[in-house]
Short mmCIF file of C-alpha atoms in Angstrom, two decimals:
data_model
loop_
_atom_site.label_atom_id
_atom_site.label_comp_id
_atom_site.label_asym_id
_atom_site.label_seq_id
_atom_site.Cartn_x
_atom_site.Cartn_y
_atom_site.Cartn_z
CA MET S 1 -3.97 -18.52 -5.73
CA ILE S 2 -4.15 -14.95 -7.01
CA LEU S 3 -6.36 -13.62 -4.23
CA LEU S 4 -4.48 -15.21 -1.33
CA GLY S 5 -2.62 -12.03 -0.42
CA ALA S 6 -5.83 -9.98 -0.38
CA ILE S 7 -7.56 -12.64 1.74
CA VAL S 8 -4.73 -12.71 4.29
CA ASN S 9 -4.64 -8.90 4.48
CA SER S 10 -8.39 -8.68 5.08
CA ALA S 11 -8.28 -11.50 7.64
CA ALA S 12 -5.47 -9.77 9.54
CA ILE S 13 -7.61 -6.66 9.94
CA LEU S 14 -10.59 -8.69 11.12
CA VAL S 15 -8.66 -10.80 13.63
CA CYS S 16 -6.37 -8.10 15.02
CA GLY S 17 -9.20 -5.57 15.02
CA ALA S 18 -11.29 -7.97 17.08
CA VAL S 19 -8.42 -8.31 19.55
CA GLY S 20 -8.13 -4.53 19.66
CA LEU S 21 -11.77 -4.19 20.69
CA PHE S 22 -10.94 -5.92 23.95
CA ALA S 23 -7.20 -5.60 24.56
CA GLY S 24 -5.88 -2.77 22.37
CA LYS S 25 -5.78 -0.23 25.18
CA LEU S 26 -3.09 -2.29 26.91
CA LEU S 27 -0.52 -1.07 24.36
CA SER S 28 1.13 2.12 25.56
CA PRO S 29 2.25 4.80 23.06
CA ARG S 30 5.87 3.83 23.74
CA ILE S 31 5.22 0.20 22.80
CA GLN S 32 3.23 1.26 19.74
CA LYS S 33 6.15 3.38 18.52
CA ALA S 34 8.65 0.56 19.12
CA VAL S 35 6.49 -1.93 17.22
CA THR S 36 6.10 0.49 14.31
CA SER S 37 9.88 0.90 14.06
CA ALA S 38 10.38 -2.85 14.09
CA LEU S 39 7.78 -3.28 11.35
CA ALA S 40 9.47 -0.58 9.28
CA LEU S 41 12.64 -2.69 9.28
CA LEU S 42 10.55 -5.66 8.17
CA VAL S 43 9.18 -3.64 5.25
CA MET S 44 12.72 -2.63 4.30
CA SER S 45 13.82 -6.27 4.28
CA VAL S 46 11.04 -7.01 1.78
CA ALA S 47 12.16 -4.19 -0.51
CA ILE S 48 15.87 -4.94 -0.77
CA PRO S 49 15.68 -8.31 -2.63
CA GLY S 50 13.18 -6.90 -5.13
CA ILE S 51 15.51 -4.09 -6.15
CA ASP S 52 18.03 -6.72 -7.30
CA ASP S 53 15.45 -8.07 -9.79
CA SER S 54 16.33 -5.32 -12.24
CA GLN S 55 18.37 -6.41 -15.25
CA LYS S 56 18.12 -3.04 -17.00
CA PRO S 57 19.33 -0.36 -14.55
CA LEU S 58 18.27 2.49 -16.80
CA VAL S 59 14.62 1.40 -16.68
CA PRO S 60 14.13 1.98 -12.93
CA ILE S 61 16.08 5.25 -13.15
CA PHE S 62 13.97 6.71 -15.95
CA SER S 63 10.80 5.23 -14.47
CA MET S 64 11.38 6.95 -11.14
CA VAL S 65 12.33 10.30 -12.69
CA LEU S 66 9.45 10.38 -15.17
CA GLY S 67 7.05 8.80 -12.69
CA VAL S 68 7.61 11.41 -10.00
CA LEU S 69 7.20 14.19 -12.58
CA ILE S 70 3.84 12.74 -13.61
CA GLY S 71 2.82 12.13 -10.01
CA GLU S 72 3.76 15.62 -8.89
CA LEU S 73 1.97 17.24 -11.83
CA LEU S 74 -1.17 15.25 -11.00
CA ASP S 75 -0.42 15.60 -7.25
CA LEU S 76 -1.97 12.23 -6.48
CA ASP S 77 -1.02 12.46 -2.81
CA LYS S 78 -2.91 15.73 -2.36
CA ALA S 79 -5.91 14.39 -4.27
CA VAL S 80 -6.13 11.30 -2.06
CA ASN S 81 -5.78 13.35 1.12
CA ARG S 82 -8.43 15.76 -0.11
CA PHE S 83 -10.74 12.83 -0.77
CA GLY S 84 -10.09 11.54 2.74
CA ASP S 85 -10.85 14.95 4.23
CA TRP S 86 -14.09 15.08 2.24
CA LEU S 87 -15.11 11.64 3.52
CA GLN S 88 -14.39 12.68 7.08
CA ARG S 89 -16.48 15.83 6.71
CA LYS S 90 -19.38 13.91 5.20
CA THR S 91 -19.38 11.09 7.73
CA GLY S 92 -17.66 12.48 10.83
CA SER S 93 -20.91 13.24 12.61
CA ARG S 94 -22.57 9.89 11.98
CA GLY S 95 -21.17 7.89 14.86
CA ARG S 96 -18.16 5.85 15.86
CA ILE S 97 -18.87 2.95 13.48
CA THR S 98 -18.74 5.25 10.47
CA GLU S 99 -15.65 7.01 11.79
CA GLY S 100 -13.83 3.70 12.23
CA PHE S 101 -14.89 2.46 8.80
CA VAL S 102 -13.75 5.63 7.01
CA THR S 103 -10.46 5.84 8.89
CA GLY S 104 -9.72 2.15 8.31
CA THR S 105 -10.57 2.42 4.62
CA MET S 106 -8.28 5.41 4.11
CA VAL S 107 -5.37 3.81 6.01
CA PHE S 108 -5.62 0.22 4.75
CA VAL S 109 -7.07 0.55 1.24
CA ILE S 110 -5.62 3.68 -0.30
CA GLY S 111 -1.86 3.53 -0.41
CA ALA S 112 1.12 2.65 -2.55
CA MET S 113 1.82 -0.63 -0.74
CA SER S 114 -1.72 -1.85 -1.36
CA ILE S 115 -1.37 -1.21 -5.09
CA MET S 116 2.14 -2.64 -5.37
CA GLY S 117 1.30 -5.74 -3.38
CA SER S 118 -1.79 -6.44 -5.45
CA LEU S 119 0.13 -6.00 -8.70
CA SER S 120 2.80 -8.39 -7.46
CA SER S 121 0.14 -10.97 -6.57
CA GLY S 122 -1.46 -10.73 -9.98
CA LEU S 123 1.67 -10.48 -12.14
CA SER S 124 3.90 -13.06 -10.50
CA GLY S 125 1.82 -14.79 -7.83
CA ASP S 126 4.17 -13.40 -5.17
CA HIS S 127 2.20 -12.32 -2.07
CA THR S 128 5.20 -11.25 0.03
CA ILE S 129 4.32 -7.55 -0.07
CA LEU S 130 0.72 -8.14 0.96
CA TYR S 131 1.83 -10.53 3.71
CA SER S 132 4.09 -7.81 5.09
CA LYS S 133 1.30 -5.28 4.74
CA SER S 134 -0.96 -7.67 6.64
CA VAL S 135 1.36 -7.47 9.64
CA LEU S 136 1.42 -3.67 9.48
CA ASP S 137 -2.35 -3.41 9.04
CA GLY S 138 -2.97 -5.94 11.78
CA VAL S 139 -1.10 -3.85 14.35
CA SER S 140 -2.81 -0.68 13.11
CA ALA S 141 -6.24 -2.35 13.22
CA LEU S 142 -5.61 -3.46 16.80
CA ILE S 143 -4.79 0.10 17.84
CA PHE S 144 -7.57 1.77 15.83
CA ALA S 145 -10.25 -0.67 16.97
CA SER S 146 -9.39 -0.01 20.60
CA THR S 147 -10.46 3.62 20.16
CA MET S 148 -12.85 3.64 17.18
CA GLY S 149 -14.67 0.36 17.60
CA VAL S 150 -16.08 -2.22 15.21
CA GLY S 151 -16.17 0.10 12.19
CA VAL S 152 -12.46 -0.52 11.71
CA LEU S 153 -13.14 -4.22 11.11
CA LEU S 154 -15.70 -3.37 8.40
CA SER S 155 -12.97 -1.65 6.34
CA SER S 156 -11.67 -5.14 5.50
CA VAL S 157 -14.47 -5.43 2.90
CA PRO S 158 -13.44 -2.52 0.60
CA LEU S 159 -9.81 -3.59 1.16
CA PHE S 160 -10.48 -7.05 -0.26
CA LEU S 161 -12.51 -5.68 -3.19
CA TRP S 162 -9.77 -3.15 -4.05
CA GLN S 163 -6.80 -5.49 -3.78
CA GLY S 164 -8.64 -8.41 -5.35
CA GLY S 165 -9.71 -6.28 -8.30
CA ILE S 166 -6.17 -5.03 -8.96
CA ALA S 167 -4.71 -8.53 -8.61
CA LEU S 168 -7.24 -10.04 -11.03
CA LEU S 169 -6.67 -7.27 -13.57
CA ALA S 170 -2.89 -7.73 -13.31
CA ALA S 171 -3.29 -11.49 -13.78
CA LEU S 172 -5.28 -10.87 -16.96
CA LEU S 173 -2.53 -8.61 -18.31
CA SER S 174 0.46 -10.72 -17.22
CA PRO S 175 0.44 -13.06 -20.26
CA TYR S 176 1.01 -10.00 -22.44
CA LEU S 177 3.97 -8.71 -20.41
CA ALA S 178 7.46 -10.09 -20.99
CA ALA S 179 9.47 -11.41 -18.04
CA ASP S 180 11.86 -8.45 -18.17
CA VAL S 181 8.94 -6.00 -17.88
CA VAL S 182 7.60 -7.77 -14.78
CA ALA S 183 11.10 -7.77 -13.25
CA GLU S 184 11.50 -4.02 -13.76
CA ILE S 185 8.02 -3.34 -12.35
CA ASN S 186 9.02 -5.34 -9.27
CA ALA S 187 12.27 -3.38 -8.97
CA VAL S 188 10.51 -0.02 -9.16
CA GLY S 189 7.87 -1.21 -6.71
CA SER S 190 10.61 -2.29 -4.30
CA LEU S 191 12.09 1.22 -4.40
CA LEU S 192 8.70 2.61 -3.43
CA ILE S 193 8.42 0.11 -0.57
CA MET S 194 11.84 1.28 0.63
CA ALA S 195 10.46 4.84 0.67
CA ILE S 196 7.52 3.66 2.78
CA SER S 197 9.84 2.07 5.34
CA LEU S 198 11.94 5.24 5.58
CA ASN S 199 8.77 7.27 6.15
CA MET S 200 7.73 4.88 8.90
CA LEU S 201 11.09 5.37 10.62
CA GLY S 202 10.71 9.15 10.38
CA VAL S 203 13.85 9.48 8.26
CA THR S 204 12.01 11.04 5.31
CA LYS S 205 8.60 12.38 4.35
CA ILE S 206 8.37 11.10 0.78
CA ARG S 207 4.96 11.45 -0.84
CA VAL S 208 4.95 7.87 -2.08
CA LEU S 209 1.59 8.09 -3.85
CA ASN S 210 3.15 10.59 -6.25
CA LEU S 211 5.67 7.90 -7.20
CA VAL S 212 3.09 5.25 -8.10
CA PRO S 213 3.00 6.20 -11.85
CA ALA S 214 6.62 5.02 -12.01
CA MET S 215 5.42 1.42 -11.68
CA LEU S 216 3.64 1.57 -15.03
CA LEU S 217 6.46 3.12 -17.03
CA PRO S 218 8.61 -0.06 -17.40
CA ILE S 219 5.88 -1.39 -19.72
CA LEU S 220 6.86 1.35 -22.16
CA LEU S 221 10.55 1.86 -21.36
CA CYS S 222 11.52 -1.82 -21.72
CA ARG S 223 10.73 -1.51 -25.43
CA PHE S 224 13.46 1.09 -25.92
CA LEU S 225 16.10 0.45 -23.23
#
């Protein structure tokens, strides 16, 4: 089922957010930090097997180099953050529900893992990335909902529409992509997930959104390498 990953991710936000409305304040900052570190290791464990999918080592190398050049020139990370700041300015004075909705949407919907997981669901029917993201988002929703209220739960709607749309589009394109192309896309995506886990652990501060263009380049590079 192509949309299963998106459904699970949205459900995790709803369920854990609901728990957070009543019990989220019981988690101390120390426990929150410890849980985040543990989840970062989980994300890393998802990334490592995917890197081994590559059968053409030069494809991920060139994809990452060219992808980061494109991403940095476009500065996707800055553009997304600027959009988030604009949303906060426009809606910040309209109450806690709006604040929770906007914050949840920016955290859960817009991100490299959301895109990569949805592509994986659509291209290969593998929902592992979105399942892992569901755990991360569930913990975040619990914490956010404890301070921002029910608006956080409402962000599950744009999350499902975004991830479901990407997954369906990828499923439509998958018959036209050779198996080696899909494998290299998965390998590049796994490298980006590794970057996310390192950021979560505080080891690096990689602007992962600026690496997202690298995921599309194997479609072209597999024709020549």
